[in-house]
Amino acid sequence: DLLGREQVDLDSKGIARLLHDRVVLVTGAGGSIGSELCRQILAHEPRQLVMVEQTEIALFEIEQELIETKQGERLHPVIVDVTDEPAIRAVFAQYRPKIIFHAAAHKHVPLMERQPREALKNNALATASLTKLASEYGVEQFIFISTDKAINPTSVMGCSKRLAEKALLAQQHAPGNRTAFLAVRFGNVLGSGGSVI
């Protein structure tokens, strides 16, 4: 109603088949987009929901909320920074996820203009590392949450997400890869952290 667009009808049965009884990993699980992904995924009864987040309080809050659904045994909250490759590798080795939703990102445009190194490290380099690990560990589908700012980018944040998309494309075509890499570009998500609407 607010945006004056047609509502998107999701393939609920297809989504259920993808997630039910599978090990699903979400990065940035405590963020505004990652936490909503966790809510939606849990409703489809995954075997395990591995919630990766670097911010302790954000992870605690989404864990406590989801415990209320009486599905706490499915939850596996893990405090880890996606830029810490050895730690992420250990998470992959322990849980062996089949589906990954990669939502962890720095997305505040003015802050990233002042700290381009952090944008590149967290958004581009960490994503490139995750794609290689996903392929190595036999992940079936890797869904990257990108941004409309990656289209002809004019900001450091947009450039860092565009580079991340290119990393997905490169890994998709890497020799021996069997993981399906997908990117979804979100615009301003109503109610999300950093949204300008």
mmCIF file of C-alpha atoms in Angstrom:
data_model
loop_
_atom_site.group_PDB
_atom_site.id
_atom_site.type_symbol
_atom_site.label_atom_id
_atom_site.label_comp_id
_atom_site.label_asym_id
_atom_site.label_seq_id
_atom_site.Cartn_x
_atom_site.Cartn_y
_atom_site.Cartn_z
ATOM 1 C CA ASP A 1 0.000 0.000 0.000
ATOM 2 C CA LEU A 2 2.781 2.404 0.930
ATOM 3 C CA LEU A 3 4.933 1.811 -2.154
ATOM 4 C CA GLY A 4 2.067 1.470 -4.649
ATOM 5 C CA ARG A 5 3.342 -1.850 -6.005
ATOM 6 C CA GLU A 6 1.792 -5.216 -6.603
ATOM 7 C CA GLN A 7 2.392 -7.692 -3.796
ATOM 8 C CA VAL A 8 4.937 -10.408 -4.587
ATOM 9 C CA ASP A 9 3.478 -13.897 -4.281
ATOM 10 C CA LEU A 10 6.051 -16.309 -2.960
ATOM 11 C CA ASP A 11 6.290 -19.975 -3.896
ATOM 12 C CA SER A 12 5.552 -21.160 -0.354
ATOM 13 C CA LYS A 13 5.615 -24.861 -1.222
ATOM 14 C CA GLY A 14 8.937 -24.519 -3.014
ATOM 15 C CA ILE A 15 10.409 -22.604 -0.081
ATOM 16 C CA ALA A 16 9.144 -25.244 2.342
ATOM 17 C CA ARG A 17 10.772 -28.006 0.273
ATOM 18 C CA LEU A 18 14.036 -26.077 0.242
ATOM 19 C CA LEU A 19 14.179 -25.498 4.013
ATOM 20 C CA HIS A 20 12.296 -28.329 5.736
ATOM 21 C CA ASP A 21 14.576 -30.733 7.637
ATOM 22 C CA ARG A 22 17.721 -29.067 6.227
ATOM 23 C CA VAL A 23 20.680 -27.449 7.987
ATOM 24 C CA VAL A 24 20.330 -23.746 7.201
ATOM 25 C CA LEU A 25 22.922 -21.113 8.098
ATOM 26 C CA VAL A 26 22.198 -17.374 8.255
ATOM 27 C CA THR A 27 24.996 -14.819 8.545
ATOM 28 C CA GLY A 28 24.140 -11.478 10.098
ATOM 29 C CA ALA A 29 21.400 -13.322 11.983
ATOM 30 C CA GLY A 30 20.926 -10.535 14.511
ATOM 31 C CA GLY A 31 20.494 -7.781 11.938
ATOM 32 C CA SER A 32 17.176 -6.432 10.712
ATOM 33 C CA ILE A 33 17.183 -8.574 7.554
ATOM 34 C CA GLY A 34 18.999 -11.588 9.026
ATOM 35 C CA SER A 35 16.688 -11.828 12.023
ATOM 36 C CA GLU A 36 13.604 -11.747 9.775
ATOM 37 C CA LEU A 37 15.145 -14.475 7.642
ATOM 38 C CA CYS A 38 15.607 -16.547 10.812
ATOM 39 C CA ARG A 39 11.936 -16.063 11.775
ATOM 40 C CA GLN A 40 10.741 -17.105 8.330
ATOM 41 C CA ILE A 41 13.139 -20.048 8.027
ATOM 42 C CA LEU A 42 12.234 -21.442 11.449
ATOM 43 C CA ALA A 43 8.566 -21.515 10.428
ATOM 44 C CA HIS A 44 9.556 -24.114 7.796
ATOM 45 C CA GLU A 45 11.085 -26.426 10.422
ATOM 46 C CA PRO A 46 14.710 -26.776 9.366
ATOM 47 C CA ARG A 47 16.671 -29.575 11.001
ATOM 48 C CA GLN A 48 19.057 -26.927 12.361
ATOM 49 C CA LEU A 49 19.144 -23.156 12.083
ATOM 50 C CA VAL A 50 22.718 -21.954 12.530
ATOM 51 C CA MET A 51 22.611 -18.248 13.375
ATOM 52 C CA VAL A 52 25.965 -16.546 12.773
ATOM 53 C CA GLU A 53 26.362 -13.032 14.199
ATOM 54 C CA GLN A 54 29.244 -10.942 15.535
ATOM 55 C CA THR A 55 27.137 -8.747 17.848
ATOM 56 C CA GLU A 56 26.433 -10.585 21.085
ATOM 57 C CA ILE A 57 23.309 -8.689 22.169
ATOM 58 C CA ALA A 58 21.700 -8.903 18.717
ATOM 59 C CA LEU A 59 22.237 -12.661 18.619
ATOM 60 C CA PHE A 60 20.950 -13.086 22.162
ATOM 61 C CA GLU A 61 17.793 -11.112 21.375
ATOM 62 C CA ILE A 62 16.840 -13.093 18.261
ATOM 63 C CA GLU A 63 17.653 -16.361 20.024
ATOM 64 C CA GLN A 64 15.398 -15.455 22.962
ATOM 65 C CA GLU A 65 12.591 -14.441 20.612
ATOM 66 C CA LEU A 66 12.818 -17.675 18.630
ATOM 67 C CA ILE A 67 13.000 -19.841 21.744
ATOM 68 C CA GLU A 68 9.440 -18.655 22.409
ATOM 69 C CA THR A 69 8.313 -20.586 19.313
ATOM 70 C CA LYS A 70 9.047 -23.834 21.229
ATOM 71 C CA GLN A 71 11.605 -24.815 18.586
ATOM 72 C CA GLY A 72 14.696 -23.961 20.596
ATOM 73 C CA GLU A 73 16.273 -27.349 19.916
ATOM 74 C CA ARG A 74 16.675 -26.338 16.254
ATOM 75 C CA LEU A 75 18.589 -23.152 17.095
ATOM 76 C CA HIS A 76 22.385 -22.936 17.064
ATOM 77 C CA PRO A 77 23.530 -19.361 17.769
ATOM 78 C CA VAL A 78 27.216 -18.798 16.998
ATOM 79 C CA ILE A 79 29.110 -15.603 17.777
ATOM 80 C CA VAL A 80 31.660 -15.213 14.997
ATOM 81 C CA ASP A 81 32.847 -12.494 12.634
ATOM 82 C CA VAL A 82 32.394 -13.425 8.962
ATOM 83 C CA THR A 83 35.814 -11.936 8.225
ATOM 84 C CA ASP A 84 37.452 -14.537 10.517
ATOM 85 C CA GLU A 85 38.015 -17.306 7.944
ATOM 86 C CA PRO A 86 39.394 -19.961 10.350
ATOM 87 C CA ALA A 87 36.423 -19.485 12.695
ATOM 88 C CA ILE A 88 33.913 -19.612 9.839
ATOM 89 C CA ARG A 89 35.617 -22.728 8.476
ATOM 90 C CA ALA A 90 35.171 -24.363 11.898
ATOM 91 C CA VAL A 91 31.439 -23.513 11.811
ATOM 92 C CA PHE A 92 31.115 -25.094 8.354
ATOM 93 C CA ALA A 93 32.994 -28.180 9.500
ATOM 94 C CA GLN A 94 30.822 -28.571 12.600
ATOM 95 C CA TYR A 95 27.372 -27.965 11.122
ATOM 96 C CA ARG A 96 27.768 -28.819 7.398
ATOM 97 C CA PRO A 97 25.051 -26.417 6.200
ATOM 98 C CA LYS A 98 23.196 -27.194 2.988
ATOM 99 C CA ILE A 99 21.543 -23.779 2.544
ATOM 100 C CA ILE A 100 23.202 -20.446 3.367
ATOM 101 C CA PHE A 101 21.600 -17.012 3.526
ATOM 102 C CA HIS A 102 24.427 -14.466 3.656
ATOM 103 C CA ALA A 103 22.996 -11.265 5.110
ATOM 104 C CA ALA A 104 25.988 -10.050 7.157
ATOM 105 C CA ALA A 105 27.110 -6.667 5.819
ATOM 106 C CA HIS A 106 28.053 -3.117 6.580
ATOM 107 C CA LYS A 107 25.331 -1.153 4.805
ATOM 108 C CA HIS A 108 25.416 2.408 6.149
ATOM 109 C CA VAL A 109 26.521 4.428 3.117
ATOM 110 C CA PRO A 110 28.024 7.547 4.815
ATOM 111 C CA LEU A 111 29.933 5.472 7.383
ATOM 112 C CA MET A 112 31.397 3.263 4.683
ATOM 113 C CA GLU A 113 32.478 6.327 2.688
ATOM 114 C CA ARG A 114 34.619 7.243 5.704
ATOM 115 C CA GLN A 115 35.850 3.675 6.272
ATOM 116 C CA PRO A 116 36.226 2.041 2.836
ATOM 117 C CA ARG A 117 38.625 -0.601 4.172
ATOM 118 C CA GLU A 118 35.912 -1.955 6.490
ATOM 119 C CA ALA A 119 33.339 -2.013 3.685
ATOM 120 C CA LEU A 120 35.662 -3.978 1.428
ATOM 121 C CA LYS A 121 36.786 -6.334 4.191
ATOM 122 C CA ASN A 122 33.311 -7.123 5.527
ATOM 123 C CA ASN A 123 31.219 -6.951 2.367
ATOM 124 C CA ALA A 124 33.496 -8.054 -0.477
ATOM 125 C CA LEU A 125 36.400 -10.074 0.917
ATOM 126 C CA ALA A 126 34.360 -11.961 3.522
ATOM 127 C CA THR A 127 31.756 -12.856 0.887
ATOM 128 C CA ALA A 128 34.459 -14.114 -1.483
ATOM 129 C CA SER A 129 35.864 -16.285 1.321
ATOM 130 C CA LEU A 130 32.397 -17.609 2.203
ATOM 131 C CA THR A 131 31.675 -18.578 -1.399
ATOM 132 C CA LYS A 132 34.854 -20.648 -1.576
ATOM 133 C CA LEU A 133 34.037 -22.378 1.722
ATOM 134 C CA ALA A 134 30.473 -23.036 0.569
ATOM 135 C CA SER A 135 31.752 -24.740 -2.565
ATOM 136 C CA GLU A 136 34.393 -26.674 -0.630
ATOM 137 C CA TYR A 137 31.896 -27.944 1.956
ATOM 138 C CA GLY A 138 29.217 -28.961 -0.539
ATOM 139 C CA VAL A 139 26.610 -26.309 0.251
ATOM 140 C CA GLU A 140 23.691 -26.768 -2.144
ATOM 141 C CA GLN A 141 22.442 -23.167 -2.324
ATOM 142 C CA PHE A 142 24.082 -19.907 -1.261
ATOM 143 C CA ILE A 143 21.733 -16.905 -1.275
ATOM 144 C CA PHE A 144 23.496 -13.557 -1.016
ATOM 145 C CA ILE A 145 21.518 -10.560 0.211
ATOM 146 C CA SER A 146 22.805 -7.724 -1.962
ATOM 147 C CA THR A 147 21.539 -4.205 -2.546
ATOM 148 C CA ASP A 148 20.144 -2.073 -5.336
ATOM 149 C CA LYS A 149 23.163 0.173 -4.661
ATOM 150 C CA ALA A 150 25.296 -2.474 -6.420
ATOM 151 C CA ILE A 151 23.737 -1.423 -9.739
ATOM 152 C CA ASN A 152 26.159 1.073 -11.341
ATOM 153 C CA PRO A 153 27.521 1.817 -7.854
ATOM 154 C CA THR A 154 28.331 5.386 -6.857
ATOM 155 C CA SER A 155 29.296 4.699 -3.237
ATOM 156 C CA VAL A 156 31.915 2.604 -1.470
ATOM 157 C CA MET A 157 29.173 0.454 0.045
ATOM 158 C CA GLY A 158 27.605 -0.143 -3.369
ATOM 159 C CA CYS A 159 30.997 -0.977 -4.883
ATOM 160 C CA SER A 160 31.769 -3.420 -2.072
ATOM 161 C CA LYS A 161 28.478 -5.249 -2.654
ATOM 162 C CA ARG A 162 29.029 -5.277 -6.422
ATOM 163 C CA LEU A 163 32.446 -6.849 -5.868
ATOM 164 C CA ALA A 164 30.749 -9.423 -3.640
ATOM 165 C CA GLU A 165 28.297 -10.229 -6.440
ATOM 166 C CA LYS A 166 31.245 -10.694 -8.821
ATOM 167 C CA ALA A 167 32.831 -13.077 -6.310
ATOM 168 C CA LEU A 168 29.627 -15.151 -6.393
ATOM 169 C CA LEU A 169 29.692 -15.216 -10.177
ATOM 170 C CA ALA A 170 33.350 -16.248 -10.239
ATOM 171 C CA GLN A 171 32.761 -19.080 -7.773
ATOM 172 C CA GLN A 172 29.664 -20.218 -9.673
ATOM 173 C CA HIS A 173 31.903 -20.847 -12.698
ATOM 174 C CA ALA A 174 34.910 -22.198 -10.757
ATOM 175 C CA PRO A 175 36.073 -25.670 -11.820
ATOM 176 C CA GLY A 176 34.379 -28.414 -9.806
ATOM 177 C CA ASN A 177 31.844 -26.122 -8.146
ATOM 178 C CA ARG A 178 28.429 -27.694 -7.469
ATOM 179 C CA THR A 179 26.959 -24.951 -5.257
ATOM 180 C CA ALA A 180 24.202 -22.781 -6.759
ATOM 181 C CA PHE A 181 24.993 -19.135 -5.975
ATOM 182 C CA LEU A 182 22.157 -16.604 -6.078
ATOM 183 C CA ALA A 183 22.023 -12.895 -5.287
ATOM 184 C CA VAL A 184 18.942 -10.934 -4.278
ATOM 185 C CA ARG A 185 19.119 -7.155 -4.480
ATOM 186 C CA PHE A 186 17.066 -5.392 -1.837
ATOM 187 C CA GLY A 187 16.258 -1.709 -1.931
ATOM 188 C CA ASN A 188 15.225 0.122 1.206
ATOM 189 C CA VAL A 189 13.638 -2.489 3.446
ATOM 190 C CA LEU A 190 10.931 -0.879 5.553
ATOM 191 C CA GLY A 191 11.898 -0.906 9.201
ATOM 192 C CA SER A 192 15.425 -2.199 8.611
ATOM 193 C CA GLY A 193 18.501 -0.730 10.239
ATOM 194 C CA GLY A 194 19.823 2.069 8.019
ATOM 195 C CA SER A 195 16.680 2.332 5.875
ATOM 196 C CA VAL A 196 16.083 5.865 4.586
ATOM 197 C CA ILE A 197 12.323 5.328 4.215
#
